[in-house]
PDB file of C-alpha atoms in Angstrom:
ATOM      1  CA  MET A   7     -15.384 -20.748 -18.261  1.00 58.00           C
ATOM      2  CA  ILE A   8     -13.235 -17.754 -19.095  1.00 64.00           C
ATOM      3  CA  SER A   9     -15.620 -16.740 -21.880  1.00 74.00           C
ATOM      4  CA  LYS A  10     -18.471 -16.779 -19.339  1.00 66.00           C
ATOM      5  CA  ILE A  11     -16.530 -14.470 -17.032  1.00 62.00           C
ATOM      6  CA  ILE A  12     -15.761 -12.121 -19.924  1.00 69.00           C
ATOM      7  CA  ASP A  13     -19.408 -12.105 -21.013  1.00 72.00           C
ATOM      8  CA  ASN A  14     -20.517 -11.282 -17.473  1.00 70.00           C
ATOM      9  CA  PHE A  15     -17.955  -8.502 -17.320  1.00 69.00           C
ATOM     10  CA  LYS A  16     -19.236  -7.047 -20.605  1.00 72.00           C
ATOM     11  CA  LYS A  17     -22.833  -7.150 -19.357  1.00 74.00           C
ATOM     12  CA  LYS A  18     -22.018  -4.945 -16.364  1.00 73.00           C
ATOM     13  CA  SER A  19     -22.652  -1.246 -16.542  1.00 77.00           C
ATOM     14  CA  LEU A  20     -19.773   1.164 -16.863  1.00 80.00           C
ATOM     15  CA  LYS A  21     -20.071   2.017 -13.167  1.00 80.00           C
ATOM     16  CA  GLY A  22     -20.038  -1.668 -12.237  1.00 78.00           C
ATOM     17  CA  ARG A  23     -16.949  -2.360 -14.345  1.00 81.00           C
ATOM     18  CA  PHE A  24     -15.161   0.663 -12.887  1.00 86.00           C
ATOM     19  CA  LEU A  25     -15.934  -0.393  -9.323  1.00 83.00           C
ATOM     20  CA  LEU A  26     -14.851  -3.953 -10.050  1.00 82.00           C
ATOM     21  CA  VAL A  27     -11.503  -2.778 -11.406  1.00 86.00           C
ATOM     22  CA  ILE A  28     -10.994  -0.440  -8.440  1.00 90.00           C
ATOM     23  CA  SER A  29     -11.820  -3.218  -5.965  1.00 87.00           C
ATOM     24  CA  LEU A  30      -9.411  -5.552  -7.788  1.00 88.00           C
ATOM     25  CA  LEU A  31      -6.647  -2.938  -7.543  1.00 92.00           C
ATOM     26  CA  ASN A  32      -7.475  -2.478  -3.866  1.00 92.00           C
ATOM     27  CA  PHE A  33      -7.210  -6.246  -3.336  1.00 90.00           C
ATOM     28  CA  ILE A  34      -3.833  -6.339  -5.089  1.00 92.00           C
ATOM     29  CA  ALA A  35      -2.569  -3.442  -2.951  1.00 93.00           C
ATOM     30  CA  PHE A  36      -3.635  -5.186   0.276  1.00 92.00           C
ATOM     31  CA  CYS A  37      -1.988  -8.418  -0.893  1.00 91.00           C
ATOM     32  CA  ILE A  38       1.269  -6.627  -1.611  1.00 92.00           C
ATOM     33  CA  LEU A  39       1.209  -4.808   1.728  1.00 90.00           C
ATOM     34  CA  GLY A  40       0.433  -7.989   3.648  1.00 90.00           C
ATOM     35  CA  SER A  41       3.125  -9.924   1.773  1.00 90.00           C
ATOM     36  CA  LEU A  42       5.669  -7.213   2.513  1.00 88.00           C
ATOM     37  CA  LEU A  43       4.884  -7.455   6.208  1.00 85.00           C
ATOM     38  CA  LEU A  44       5.097 -11.235   6.140  1.00 85.00           C
ATOM     39  CA  PHE A  45       8.150 -11.906   4.017  1.00 86.00           C
ATOM     40  CA  TRP A  46      10.391  -8.841   3.873  1.00 84.00           C
ATOM     41  CA  ASP A  47      12.948  -9.167   6.641  1.00 76.00           C
ATOM     42  CA  LYS A  48      14.605  -5.809   5.984  1.00 77.00           C
ATOM     43  CA  LEU A  49      11.376  -3.976   6.812  1.00 75.00           C
ATOM     44  CA  LYS A  50      12.145  -2.501  10.209  1.00 75.00           C
ATOM     45  CA  LEU A  51       9.020  -1.853  12.219  1.00 78.00           C
ATOM     46  CA  ASN A  52       8.814  -1.460  15.961  1.00 82.00           C
ATOM     47  CA  LEU A  53       6.926  -4.753  16.180  1.00 81.00           C
ATOM     48  CA  PRO A  54       8.015  -8.164  17.395  1.00 85.00           C
ATOM     49  CA  ASN A  55       8.155 -10.884  14.719  1.00 82.00           C
ATOM     50  CA  ASN A  56       5.002 -12.647  15.900  1.00 86.00           C
ATOM     51  CA  MET A  57       3.051  -9.372  15.901  1.00 89.00           C
ATOM     52  CA  GLN A  58       4.309  -8.572  12.402  1.00 87.00           C
ATOM     53  CA  LEU A  59       3.023 -11.970  11.211  1.00 88.00           C
ATOM     54  CA  ILE A  60      -0.373 -11.352  12.809  1.00 91.00           C
ATOM     55  CA  VAL A  61      -0.683  -7.892  11.220  1.00 90.00           C
ATOM     56  CA  GLY A  62       0.414  -9.206   7.805  1.00 90.00           C
ATOM     57  CA  CYS A  63      -2.083 -12.064   7.877  1.00 93.00           C
ATOM     58  CA  SER A  64      -4.814  -9.725   9.069  1.00 94.00           C
ATOM     59  CA  ILE A  65      -4.172  -7.332   6.185  1.00 93.00           C
ATOM     60  CA  LEU A  66      -4.266 -10.205   3.686  1.00 93.00           C
ATOM     61  CA  LEU A  67      -7.506 -11.523   5.140  1.00 94.00           C
ATOM     62  CA  PHE A  68      -9.045  -8.030   5.215  1.00 93.00           C
ATOM     63  CA  GLY A  69      -8.183  -7.475   1.553  1.00 91.00           C
ATOM     64  CA  LEU A  70      -9.713 -10.826   0.560  1.00 91.00           C
ATOM     65  CA  LEU A  71     -12.899 -10.269   2.555  1.00 92.00           C
ATOM     66  CA  ARG A  72     -13.284  -6.736   1.235  1.00 90.00           C
ATOM     67  CA  PHE A  73     -12.907  -7.935  -2.370  1.00 87.00           C
ATOM     68  CA  ILE A  74     -15.471 -10.724  -1.868  1.00 88.00           C
ATOM     69  CA  THR A  75     -18.053  -8.383  -0.337  1.00 89.00           C
ATOM     70  CA  GLN A  76     -17.493  -5.803  -3.077  1.00 84.00           C
ATOM     71  CA  VAL A  77     -18.063  -8.424  -5.810  1.00 81.00           C
ATOM     72  CA  LYS A  78     -21.223  -9.645  -4.066  1.00 84.00           C
ATOM     73  CA  ARG A  79     -22.461  -6.056  -3.778  1.00 82.00           C
ATOM     74  CA  LEU A  80     -21.782  -5.392  -7.472  1.00 76.00           C
ATOM     75  CA  ASN A  81     -23.581  -8.588  -8.476  1.00 75.00           C
ATOM     76  CA  ALA A  82     -26.578  -7.555  -6.359  1.00 76.00           C
ATOM     77  CA  LEU A  83     -26.634  -4.152  -8.076  1.00 69.00           C
ATOM     78  CA  ASP A  84     -26.573  -5.790 -11.507  1.00 63.00           C
ATOM     79  CA  ASP A  85     -29.455  -8.099 -10.612  1.00 63.00           C
ATOM     80  CA  GLU A  86     -31.747  -5.160  -9.832  1.00 62.00           C
TER      81      GLU A  86
END
């Protein structure tokens, strides 16, 4: 399975690989930001606790959805 993923990655164009790596870094950044909002108690924002949880979950969900749509878009570009 991993060899299939590596082969697919090698088949992509240089632009496709670059955009995939950038979207992966973007996803990691959103996950870190959302996790900080969810789990770091020393982070003092002018938000109530329940609002901080909602914003943190929203950021995590946004990062995941953005990564999924970017991968689908890159796969559609490679199919052309």
